[in-house]
mmCIF file with all atom_site columns, C-alpha atoms in Angstrom:
data_model
loop_
_atom_site.group_PDB
_atom_site.id
_atom_site.type_symbol
_atom_site.label_atom_id
_atom_site.label_alt_id
_atom_site.label_comp_id
_atom_site.label_asym_id
_atom_site.label_entity_id
_atom_site.label_seq_id
_atom_site.pdbx_PDB_ins_code
_atom_site.Cartn_x
_atom_site.Cartn_y
_atom_site.Cartn_z
_atom_site.occupancy
_atom_site.B_iso_or_equiv
_atom_site.pdbx_formal_charge
_atom_site.auth_seq_id
_atom_site.auth_comp_id
_atom_site.auth_asym_id
_atom_site.auth_atom_id
_atom_site.pdbx_PDB_model_num
ATOM 1   C CA . MET L 1 1   ? 5.740   220.454 -1.455  1.00 67.00 ? 1   MET L CA 1
ATOM 2   C CA . ILE L 1 2   ? 8.500   217.901 -1.511  1.00 78.00 ? 2   ILE L CA 1
ATOM 3   C CA . PRO L 1 3   ? 7.506   214.596 -3.160  1.00 82.00 ? 3   PRO L CA 1
ATOM 4   C CA . HIS L 1 4   ? 7.390   211.585 -0.882  1.00 88.00 ? 4   HIS L CA 1
ATOM 5   C CA . ASP L 1 5   ? 8.878   208.220 -1.760  1.00 90.00 ? 5   ASP L CA 1
ATOM 6   C CA . GLU L 1 6   ? 6.327   205.647 -2.863  1.00 95.00 ? 6   GLU L CA 1
ATOM 7   C CA . LEU L 1 7   ? 7.504   202.070 -2.336  1.00 96.00 ? 7   LEU L CA 1
ATOM 8   C CA . GLU L 1 8   ? 5.283   199.181 -3.387  1.00 98.00 ? 8   GLU L CA 1
ATOM 9   C CA . VAL L 1 9   ? 5.006   195.599 -4.552  1.00 98.00 ? 9   VAL L CA 1
ATOM 10  C CA . LYS L 1 10  ? 2.226   193.705 -6.340  1.00 98.00 ? 10  LYS L CA 1
ATOM 11  C CA . ALA L 1 11  ? 1.105   190.095 -6.435  1.00 98.00 ? 11  ALA L CA 1
ATOM 12  C CA . ARG L 1 12  ? -1.420  188.125 -8.464  1.00 98.00 ? 12  ARG L CA 1
ATOM 13  C CA . VAL L 1 13  ? -4.191  186.752 -6.247  1.00 98.00 ? 13  VAL L CA 1
ATOM 14  C CA . ASP L 1 14  ? -5.768  183.357 -6.976  1.00 97.00 ? 14  ASP L CA 1
ATOM 15  C CA . ASP L 1 15  ? -8.418  183.445 -4.215  1.00 97.00 ? 15  ASP L CA 1
ATOM 16  C CA . PRO L 1 16  ? -9.556  187.057 -3.674  1.00 97.00 ? 16  PRO L CA 1
ATOM 17  C CA . ALA L 1 17  ? -12.375 186.140 -1.256  1.00 97.00 ? 17  ALA L CA 1
ATOM 18  C CA . ALA L 1 18  ? -10.012 184.226 1.049   1.00 98.00 ? 18  ALA L CA 1
ATOM 19  C CA . LEU L 1 19  ? -7.435  187.015 0.914   1.00 98.00 ? 19  LEU L CA 1
ATOM 20  C CA . ALA L 1 20  ? -10.111 189.625 1.722   1.00 97.00 ? 20  ALA L CA 1
ATOM 21  C CA . ARG L 1 21  ? -11.049 187.625 4.844   1.00 97.00 ? 21  ARG L CA 1
ATOM 22  C CA . THR L 1 22  ? -7.379  187.410 5.834   1.00 98.00 ? 22  THR L CA 1
ATOM 23  C CA . LEU L 1 23  ? -6.873  191.150 5.337   1.00 98.00 ? 23  LEU L CA 1
ATOM 24  C CA . ALA L 1 24  ? -10.013 191.943 7.341   1.00 97.00 ? 24  ALA L CA 1
ATOM 25  C CA . THR L 1 25  ? -8.568  189.922 10.231  1.00 97.00 ? 25  THR L CA 1
ATOM 26  C CA . ALA L 1 26  ? -5.024  191.319 9.897   1.00 97.00 ? 26  ALA L CA 1
ATOM 27  C CA . GLY L 1 27  ? -5.959  194.951 9.347   1.00 97.00 ? 27  GLY L CA 1
ATOM 28  C CA . VAL L 1 28  ? -8.663  197.598 9.160   1.00 98.00 ? 28  VAL L CA 1
ATOM 29  C CA . LEU L 1 29  ? -10.827 198.150 6.081   1.00 97.00 ? 29  LEU L CA 1
ATOM 30  C CA . GLU L 1 30  ? -10.346 201.789 4.990   1.00 97.00 ? 30  GLU L CA 1
ATOM 31  C CA . PHE L 1 31  ? -12.290 201.788 1.724   1.00 97.00 ? 31  PHE L CA 1
ATOM 32  C CA . ARG L 1 32  ? -14.478 199.525 -0.392  1.00 97.00 ? 32  ARG L CA 1
ATOM 33  C CA . GLY L 1 33  ? -15.835 200.605 -3.765  1.00 98.00 ? 33  GLY L CA 1
ATOM 34  C CA . ALA L 1 34  ? -14.775 201.683 -7.235  1.00 97.00 ? 34  ALA L CA 1
ATOM 35  C CA . MET L 1 35  ? -11.461 203.354 -8.037  1.00 97.00 ? 35  MET L CA 1
ATOM 36  C CA . SER L 1 36  ? -10.904 204.830 -11.495 1.00 96.00 ? 36  SER L CA 1
ATOM 37  C CA . ASP L 1 37  ? -7.647  206.229 -12.804 1.00 97.00 ? 37  ASP L CA 1
ATOM 38  C CA . ARG L 1 38  ? -7.265  208.597 -15.701 1.00 97.00 ? 38  ARG L CA 1
ATOM 39  C CA . ARG L 1 39  ? -3.704  209.269 -16.802 1.00 97.00 ? 39  ARG L CA 1
ATOM 40  C CA . TYR L 1 40  ? -3.058  212.482 -18.678 1.00 98.00 ? 40  TYR L CA 1
ATOM 41  C CA . ASP L 1 41  ? -0.388  213.683 -21.046 1.00 98.00 ? 41  ASP L CA 1
ATOM 42  C CA . ARG L 1 42  ? 0.239   216.399 -23.625 1.00 96.00 ? 42  ARG L CA 1
ATOM 43  C CA . SER L 1 43  ? 1.847   215.176 -26.835 1.00 96.00 ? 43  SER L CA 1
ATOM 44  C CA . GLY L 1 44  ? 3.800   212.529 -24.920 1.00 96.00 ? 44  GLY L CA 1
ATOM 45  C CA . GLU L 1 45  ? 5.832   215.001 -22.868 1.00 96.00 ? 45  GLU L CA 1
ATOM 46  C CA . PHE L 1 46  ? 5.251   213.298 -19.504 1.00 97.00 ? 46  PHE L CA 1
ATOM 47  C CA . GLU L 1 47  ? 5.705   209.808 -20.930 1.00 96.00 ? 47  GLU L CA 1
ATOM 48  C CA . ALA L 1 48  ? 9.022   210.920 -22.473 1.00 97.00 ? 48  ALA L CA 1
ATOM 49  C CA . ARG L 1 49  ? 10.222  211.850 -18.968 1.00 97.00 ? 49  ARG L CA 1
ATOM 50  C CA . ASP L 1 50  ? 8.722   208.680 -17.405 1.00 96.00 ? 50  ASP L CA 1
ATOM 51  C CA . GLU L 1 51  ? 6.363   210.846 -15.352 1.00 97.00 ? 51  GLU L CA 1
ATOM 52  C CA . VAL L 1 52  ? 2.679   210.278 -14.651 1.00 97.00 ? 52  VAL L CA 1
ATOM 53  C CA . VAL L 1 53  ? -0.074  212.847 -14.164 1.00 98.00 ? 53  VAL L CA 1
ATOM 54  C CA . ARG L 1 54  ? -3.123  211.057 -12.807 1.00 98.00 ? 54  ARG L CA 1
ATOM 55  C CA . LEU L 1 55  ? -6.591  211.806 -11.535 1.00 98.00 ? 55  LEU L CA 1
ATOM 56  C CA . ARG L 1 56  ? -7.883  208.975 -9.389  1.00 97.00 ? 56  ARG L CA 1
ATOM 57  C CA . VAL L 1 57  ? -11.576 208.899 -8.462  1.00 97.00 ? 57  VAL L CA 1
ATOM 58  C CA . TYR L 1 58  ? -12.874 206.965 -5.457  1.00 97.00 ? 58  TYR L CA 1
ATOM 59  C CA . GLN L 1 59  ? -16.583 206.043 -5.336  1.00 97.00 ? 59  GLN L CA 1
ATOM 60  C CA . PRO L 1 60  ? -17.497 204.258 -2.095  1.00 97.00 ? 60  PRO L CA 1
ATOM 61  C CA . GLU L 1 61  ? -20.089 201.506 -2.049  1.00 95.00 ? 61  GLU L CA 1
ATOM 62  C CA . GLY L 1 62  ? -23.557 202.824 -1.281  1.00 89.00 ? 62  GLY L CA 1
ATOM 63  C CA . THR L 1 63  ? -24.627 206.439 -1.549  1.00 88.00 ? 63  THR L CA 1
ATOM 64  C CA . ALA L 1 64  ? -21.673 208.261 0.037   1.00 89.00 ? 64  ALA L CA 1
ATOM 65  C CA . PRO L 1 65  ? -20.135 210.909 -2.222  1.00 91.00 ? 65  PRO L CA 1
ATOM 66  C CA . GLY L 1 66  ? -16.906 210.166 -4.014  1.00 94.00 ? 66  GLY L CA 1
ATOM 67  C CA . TRP L 1 67  ? -13.743 212.241 -4.241  1.00 96.00 ? 67  TRP L CA 1
ATOM 68  C CA . GLY L 1 68  ? -10.636 212.550 -6.367  1.00 97.00 ? 68  GLY L CA 1
ATOM 69  C CA . VAL L 1 69  ? -6.896  212.429 -5.835  1.00 98.00 ? 69  VAL L CA 1
ATOM 70  C CA . LEU L 1 70  ? -4.771  214.449 -8.254  1.00 98.00 ? 70  LEU L CA 1
ATOM 71  C CA . GLY L 1 71  ? -1.223  213.223 -8.465  1.00 97.00 ? 71  GLY L CA 1
ATOM 72  C CA . TRP L 1 72  ? 2.168   213.431 -10.138 1.00 97.00 ? 72  TRP L CA 1
ATOM 73  C CA . LYS L 1 73  ? 4.695   210.592 -10.140 1.00 96.00 ? 73  LYS L CA 1
ATOM 74  C CA . GLY L 1 74  ? 8.335   210.844 -11.091 1.00 96.00 ? 74  GLY L CA 1
ATOM 75  C CA . PRO L 1 75  ? 10.388  208.307 -13.031 1.00 96.00 ? 75  PRO L CA 1
ATOM 76  C CA . ALA L 1 76  ? 10.046  204.688 -11.925 1.00 95.00 ? 76  ALA L CA 1
ATOM 77  C CA . GLY L 1 77  ? 12.910  202.800 -10.426 1.00 94.00 ? 77  GLY L CA 1
ATOM 78  C CA . ALA L 1 78  ? 13.697  200.163 -7.855  1.00 93.00 ? 78  ALA L CA 1
ATOM 79  C CA . ARG L 1 79  ? 14.790  200.469 -4.284  1.00 94.00 ? 79  ARG L CA 1
ATOM 80  C CA . GLY L 1 80  ? 15.832  197.042 -3.148  1.00 93.00 ? 80  GLY L CA 1
ATOM 81  C CA . ALA L 1 81  ? 12.918  194.633 -3.693  1.00 95.00 ? 81  ALA L CA 1
ATOM 82  C CA . TYR L 1 82  ? 10.419  197.488 -4.109  1.00 97.00 ? 82  TYR L CA 1
ATOM 83  C CA . ARG L 1 83  ? 9.150   199.626 -6.952  1.00 96.00 ? 83  ARG L CA 1
ATOM 84  C CA . HIS L 1 84  ? 9.982   203.262 -6.227  1.00 96.00 ? 84  HIS L CA 1
ATOM 85  C CA . ARG L 1 85  ? 8.662   206.588 -7.505  1.00 96.00 ? 85  ARG L CA 1
ATOM 86  C CA . ALA L 1 86  ? 8.644   210.097 -6.120  1.00 96.00 ? 86  ALA L CA 1
ATOM 87  C CA . GLU L 1 87  ? 5.012   211.138 -5.715  1.00 96.00 ? 87  GLU L CA 1
ATOM 88  C CA . VAL L 1 88  ? 2.929   214.200 -4.874  1.00 97.00 ? 88  VAL L CA 1
ATOM 89  C CA . GLU L 1 89  ? -0.825  213.843 -4.381  1.00 96.00 ? 89  GLU L CA 1
ATOM 90  C CA . THR L 1 90  ? -3.687  215.987 -3.170  1.00 97.00 ? 90  THR L CA 1
ATOM 91  C CA . ARG L 1 91  ? -7.291  215.098 -2.452  1.00 97.00 ? 91  ARG L CA 1
ATOM 92  C CA . VAL L 1 92  ? -9.923  217.029 -4.416  1.00 97.00 ? 92  VAL L CA 1
ATOM 93  C CA . ALA L 1 93  ? -13.613 217.150 -3.518  1.00 95.00 ? 93  ALA L CA 1
ATOM 94  C CA . ASP L 1 94  ? -14.761 217.728 -7.112  1.00 96.00 ? 94  ASP L CA 1
ATOM 95  C CA . ALA L 1 95  ? -13.009 215.261 -9.417  1.00 96.00 ? 95  ALA L CA 1
ATOM 96  C CA . ALA L 1 96  ? -14.974 216.461 -12.478 1.00 96.00 ? 96  ALA L CA 1
ATOM 97  C CA . ALA L 1 97  ? -13.704 220.017 -11.943 1.00 97.00 ? 97  ALA L CA 1
ATOM 98  C CA . ALA L 1 98  ? -10.138 218.719 -11.556 1.00 97.00 ? 98  ALA L CA 1
ATOM 99  C CA . ALA L 1 99  ? -10.502 216.814 -14.843 1.00 97.00 ? 99  ALA L CA 1
ATOM 100 C CA . ALA L 1 100 ? -11.800 219.983 -16.516 1.00 97.00 ? 100 ALA L CA 1
ATOM 101 C CA . VAL L 1 101 ? -8.760  221.936 -15.290 1.00 97.00 ? 101 VAL L CA 1
ATOM 102 C CA . LEU L 1 102 ? -6.392  219.303 -16.698 1.00 98.00 ? 102 LEU L CA 1
ATOM 103 C CA . GLU L 1 103 ? -8.214  219.347 -20.035 1.00 97.00 ? 103 GLU L CA 1
ATOM 104 C CA . ARG L 1 104 ? -8.145  223.181 -20.158 1.00 97.00 ? 104 ARG L CA 1
ATOM 105 C CA . LEU L 1 105 ? -4.383  222.959 -19.698 1.00 96.00 ? 105 LEU L CA 1
ATOM 106 C CA . GLY L 1 106 ? -4.226  220.898 -22.878 1.00 97.00 ? 106 GLY L CA 1
ATOM 107 C CA . LEU L 1 107 ? -3.820  217.487 -21.288 1.00 97.00 ? 107 LEU L CA 1
ATOM 108 C CA . GLN L 1 108 ? -5.635  214.490 -22.709 1.00 97.00 ? 108 GLN L CA 1
ATOM 109 C CA . VAL L 1 109 ? -6.550  211.152 -21.172 1.00 96.00 ? 109 VAL L CA 1
ATOM 110 C CA . ILE L 1 110 ? -4.088  208.572 -22.466 1.00 96.00 ? 110 ILE L CA 1
ATOM 111 C CA . LEU L 1 111 ? -5.009  205.632 -20.218 1.00 95.00 ? 111 LEU L CA 1
ATOM 112 C CA . ARG L 1 112 ? -8.140  204.547 -18.369 1.00 96.00 ? 112 ARG L CA 1
ATOM 113 C CA . ILE L 1 113 ? -8.050  202.029 -15.527 1.00 97.00 ? 113 ILE L CA 1
ATOM 114 C CA . ASP L 1 114 ? -11.133 200.998 -13.556 1.00 97.00 ? 114 ASP L CA 1
ATOM 115 C CA . ARG L 1 115 ? -11.288 198.538 -10.711 1.00 97.00 ? 115 ARG L CA 1
ATOM 116 C CA . ASP L 1 116 ? -13.241 197.573 -7.634  1.00 98.00 ? 116 ASP L CA 1
ATOM 117 C CA . ILE L 1 117 ? -11.055 197.685 -4.579  1.00 98.00 ? 117 ILE L CA 1
ATOM 118 C CA . GLU L 1 118 ? -10.859 196.895 -0.925  1.00 98.00 ? 118 GLU L CA 1
ATOM 119 C CA . GLN L 1 119 ? -8.177  198.921 0.822   1.00 98.00 ? 119 GLN L CA 1
ATOM 120 C CA . TYR L 1 120 ? -6.895  197.851 4.214   1.00 98.00 ? 120 TYR L CA 1
ATOM 121 C CA . ARG L 1 121 ? -4.465  199.359 6.704   1.00 98.00 ? 121 ARG L CA 1
ATOM 122 C CA . VAL L 1 122 ? -2.238  196.512 7.878   1.00 98.00 ? 122 VAL L CA 1
ATOM 123 C CA . GLY L 1 123 ? 0.081   197.947 10.507  1.00 97.00 ? 123 GLY L CA 1
ATOM 124 C CA . ASP L 1 124 ? 1.754   200.906 8.790   1.00 98.00 ? 124 ASP L CA 1
ATOM 125 C CA . ALA L 1 125 ? 1.209   199.578 5.251   1.00 98.00 ? 125 ALA L CA 1
ATOM 126 C CA . VAL L 1 126 ? -1.675  199.940 2.832   1.00 98.00 ? 126 VAL L CA 1
ATOM 127 C CA . ALA L 1 127 ? -2.832  196.692 1.212   1.00 98.00 ? 127 ALA L CA 1
ATOM 128 C CA . ARG L 1 128 ? -5.211  197.161 -1.713  1.00 98.00 ? 128 ARG L CA 1
ATOM 129 C CA . LEU L 1 129 ? -7.064  194.258 -3.303  1.00 98.00 ? 129 LEU L CA 1
ATOM 130 C CA . GLU L 1 130 ? -7.803  195.268 -6.917  1.00 98.00 ? 130 GLU L CA 1
ATOM 131 C CA . ARG L 1 131 ? -10.422 193.535 -9.100  1.00 98.00 ? 131 ARG L CA 1
ATOM 132 C CA . TYR L 1 132 ? -10.230 194.571 -12.771 1.00 97.00 ? 132 TYR L CA 1
ATOM 133 C CA . PRO L 1 133 ? -13.008 194.202 -15.391 1.00 96.00 ? 133 PRO L CA 1
ATOM 134 C CA . GLY L 1 134 ? -11.123 191.519 -17.328 1.00 96.00 ? 134 GLY L CA 1
ATOM 135 C CA . MET L 1 135 ? -7.834  190.533 -15.743 1.00 97.00 ? 135 MET L CA 1
ATOM 136 C CA . ASP L 1 136 ? -6.306  188.875 -12.698 1.00 97.00 ? 136 ASP L CA 1
ATOM 137 C CA . THR L 1 137 ? -7.037  190.273 -9.258  1.00 98.00 ? 137 THR L CA 1
ATOM 138 C CA . LEU L 1 138 ? -3.944  191.946 -7.811  1.00 98.00 ? 138 LEU L CA 1
ATOM 139 C CA . LEU L 1 139 ? -2.810  192.897 -4.338  1.00 98.00 ? 139 LEU L CA 1
ATOM 140 C CA . GLU L 1 140 ? -0.710  196.038 -4.028  1.00 98.00 ? 140 GLU L CA 1
ATOM 141 C CA . VAL L 1 141 ? 1.151   196.687 -0.785  1.00 98.00 ? 141 VAL L CA 1
ATOM 142 C CA . GLU L 1 142 ? 2.621   200.125 -0.154  1.00 98.00 ? 142 GLU L CA 1
ATOM 143 C CA . GLY L 1 143 ? 4.621   201.602 2.718   1.00 97.00 ? 143 GLY L CA 1
ATOM 144 C CA . SER L 1 144 ? 8.094   201.505 4.184   1.00 97.00 ? 144 SER L CA 1
ATOM 145 C CA . PRO L 1 145 ? 10.121  198.316 3.619   1.00 98.00 ? 145 PRO L CA 1
ATOM 146 C CA . ALA L 1 146 ? 9.420   197.063 7.157   1.00 98.00 ? 146 ALA L CA 1
ATOM 147 C CA . ALA L 1 147 ? 5.704   197.862 6.884   1.00 98.00 ? 147 ALA L CA 1
ATOM 148 C CA . ILE L 1 148 ? 5.473   196.148 3.477   1.00 98.00 ? 148 ILE L CA 1
ATOM 149 C CA . GLU L 1 149 ? 7.183   193.017 4.766   1.00 98.00 ? 149 GLU L CA 1
ATOM 150 C CA . HIS L 1 150 ? 4.903   192.920 7.829   1.00 98.00 ? 150 HIS L CA 1
ATOM 151 C CA . ALA L 1 151 ? 1.796   193.217 5.633   1.00 98.00 ? 151 ALA L CA 1
ATOM 152 C CA . ILE L 1 152 ? 3.059   190.558 3.209   1.00 98.00 ? 152 ILE L CA 1
ATOM 153 C CA . ALA L 1 153 ? 3.604   188.162 6.093   1.00 98.00 ? 153 ALA L CA 1
ATOM 154 C CA . ALA L 1 154 ? 0.065   188.872 7.343   1.00 98.00 ? 154 ALA L CA 1
ATOM 155 C CA . THR L 1 155 ? -1.436  187.888 3.964   1.00 97.00 ? 155 THR L CA 1
ATOM 156 C CA . GLY L 1 156 ? -0.112  184.343 4.155   1.00 96.00 ? 156 GLY L CA 1
ATOM 157 C CA . LEU L 1 157 ? 0.939   184.582 0.500   1.00 97.00 ? 157 LEU L CA 1
ATOM 158 C CA . PRO L 1 158 ? 4.490   183.531 -0.389  1.00 98.00 ? 158 PRO L CA 1
ATOM 159 C CA . ARG L 1 159 ? 6.981   186.410 -0.438  1.00 98.00 ? 159 ARG L CA 1
ATOM 160 C CA . ALA L 1 160 ? 8.126   185.303 -3.893  1.00 98.00 ? 160 ALA L CA 1
ATOM 161 C CA . ALA L 1 161 ? 4.667   186.144 -5.271  1.00 98.00 ? 161 ALA L CA 1
ATOM 162 C CA . PHE L 1 162 ? 5.269   189.860 -4.622  1.00 98.00 ? 162 PHE L CA 1
ATOM 163 C CA . LEU L 1 163 ? 7.095   191.674 -7.392  1.00 98.00 ? 163 LEU L CA 1
ATOM 164 C CA . SER L 1 164 ? 8.346   195.223 -7.876  1.00 97.00 ? 164 SER L CA 1
ATOM 165 C CA . GLU L 1 165 ? 6.682   195.289 -11.296 1.00 97.00 ? 165 GLU L CA 1
ATOM 166 C CA . SER L 1 166 ? 4.085   197.787 -12.514 1.00 95.00 ? 166 SER L CA 1
ATOM 167 C CA . LEU L 1 167 ? 0.618   197.061 -13.878 1.00 96.00 ? 167 LEU L CA 1
ATOM 168 C CA . PRO L 1 168 ? 1.746   196.601 -17.537 1.00 96.00 ? 168 PRO L CA 1
ATOM 169 C CA . TYR L 1 169 ? 3.861   193.615 -16.465 1.00 97.00 ? 169 TYR L CA 1
ATOM 170 C CA . PHE L 1 170 ? 0.801   191.917 -14.956 1.00 98.00 ? 170 PHE L CA 1
ATOM 171 C CA . VAL L 1 171 ? -1.252  192.713 -18.069 1.00 97.00 ? 171 VAL L CA 1
ATOM 172 C CA . ILE L 1 172 ? 1.365   191.046 -20.289 1.00 97.00 ? 172 ILE L CA 1
ATOM 173 C CA . GLU L 1 173 ? 1.579   188.028 -17.979 1.00 98.00 ? 173 GLU L CA 1
ATOM 174 C CA . TYR L 1 174 ? -2.211  187.655 -17.921 1.00 98.00 ? 174 TYR L CA 1
ATOM 175 C CA . GLU L 1 175 ? -2.424  187.840 -21.720 1.00 97.00 ? 175 GLU L CA 1
ATOM 176 C CA . ARG L 1 176 ? 0.466   185.407 -22.163 1.00 98.00 ? 176 ARG L CA 1
ATOM 177 C CA . ARG L 1 177 ? -0.983  182.912 -19.695 1.00 97.00 ? 177 ARG L CA 1
ATOM 178 C CA . THR L 1 178 ? -4.637  183.065 -20.832 1.00 97.00 ? 178 THR L CA 1
ATOM 179 C CA . GLY L 1 179 ? -4.415  184.019 -24.504 1.00 97.00 ? 179 GLY L CA 1
ATOM 180 C CA . SER L 1 180 ? -7.082  186.661 -23.804 1.00 96.00 ? 180 SER L CA 1
ATOM 181 C CA . ARG L 1 181 ? -6.741  190.419 -23.988 1.00 95.00 ? 181 ARG L CA 1
ATOM 182 C CA . ALA L 1 182 ? -6.793  192.100 -20.578 1.00 96.00 ? 182 ALA L CA 1
ATOM 183 C CA . ARG L 1 183 ? -9.550  194.636 -20.035 1.00 96.00 ? 183 ARG L CA 1
ATOM 184 C CA . LEU L 1 184 ? -8.673  197.400 -17.574 1.00 96.00 ? 184 LEU L CA 1
ATOM 185 C CA . ALA L 1 185 ? -11.543 199.830 -18.202 1.00 94.00 ? 185 ALA L CA 1
ATOM 186 C CA . THR L 1 186 ? -15.275 199.301 -17.820 1.00 88.00 ? 186 THR L CA 1
ATOM 187 C CA . THR L 1 187 ? -17.184 201.673 -20.075 1.00 71.00 ? 187 THR L CA 1
ATOM 188 C CA . ASP L 1 188 ? -14.412 203.734 -21.599 1.00 52.00 ? 188 ASP L CA 1
ATOM 189 C CA . PRO L 1 189 ? -12.398 202.305 -24.472 1.00 51.00 ? 189 PRO L CA 1
ATOM 190 C CA . GLN L 1 190 ? -8.903  201.192 -23.570 1.00 44.00 ? 190 GLN L CA 1
ATOM 191 C CA . VAL L 1 191 ? -6.422  203.754 -24.826 1.00 40.00 ? 191 VAL L CA 1
#
């Protein structure tokens, strides 16, 4: 499979409830619940190449069963005003089995990220409101440049609030602004 191009931007959200109402009006809610990421590596080999191997687990609100998404991301870069990475992902019904396969291959979890999300389809873009255990709420918008710009306009947030930065940038900014350590994981220790 040929990787597809992932283009995205992120923004810090001051009023998540108001933005959720705006997104519900502008788009269609695709998912609400918990999303956990586990990033894997083996002796730093993926990090050295600026690659990411990730197992993402979605647990919908209520009693519906969850699922996983196993993914690989290539080196990060920029494409215009957007963060860019090549990406290959596949949905897996049994996330625990996928994690066991990764561990049997000698990979270890190097980073844990847990958040509650609301994911909306706004035109051809995906807009995901992300609430972390102990950090700012973020909005990630992903799609083609035109779809991203359409979704940004629909949020009512200023375009300047959307950056091509990755999560570590927002962690540093949160810690600098508040003087508190960001907490990205719920029950697992931050690695």
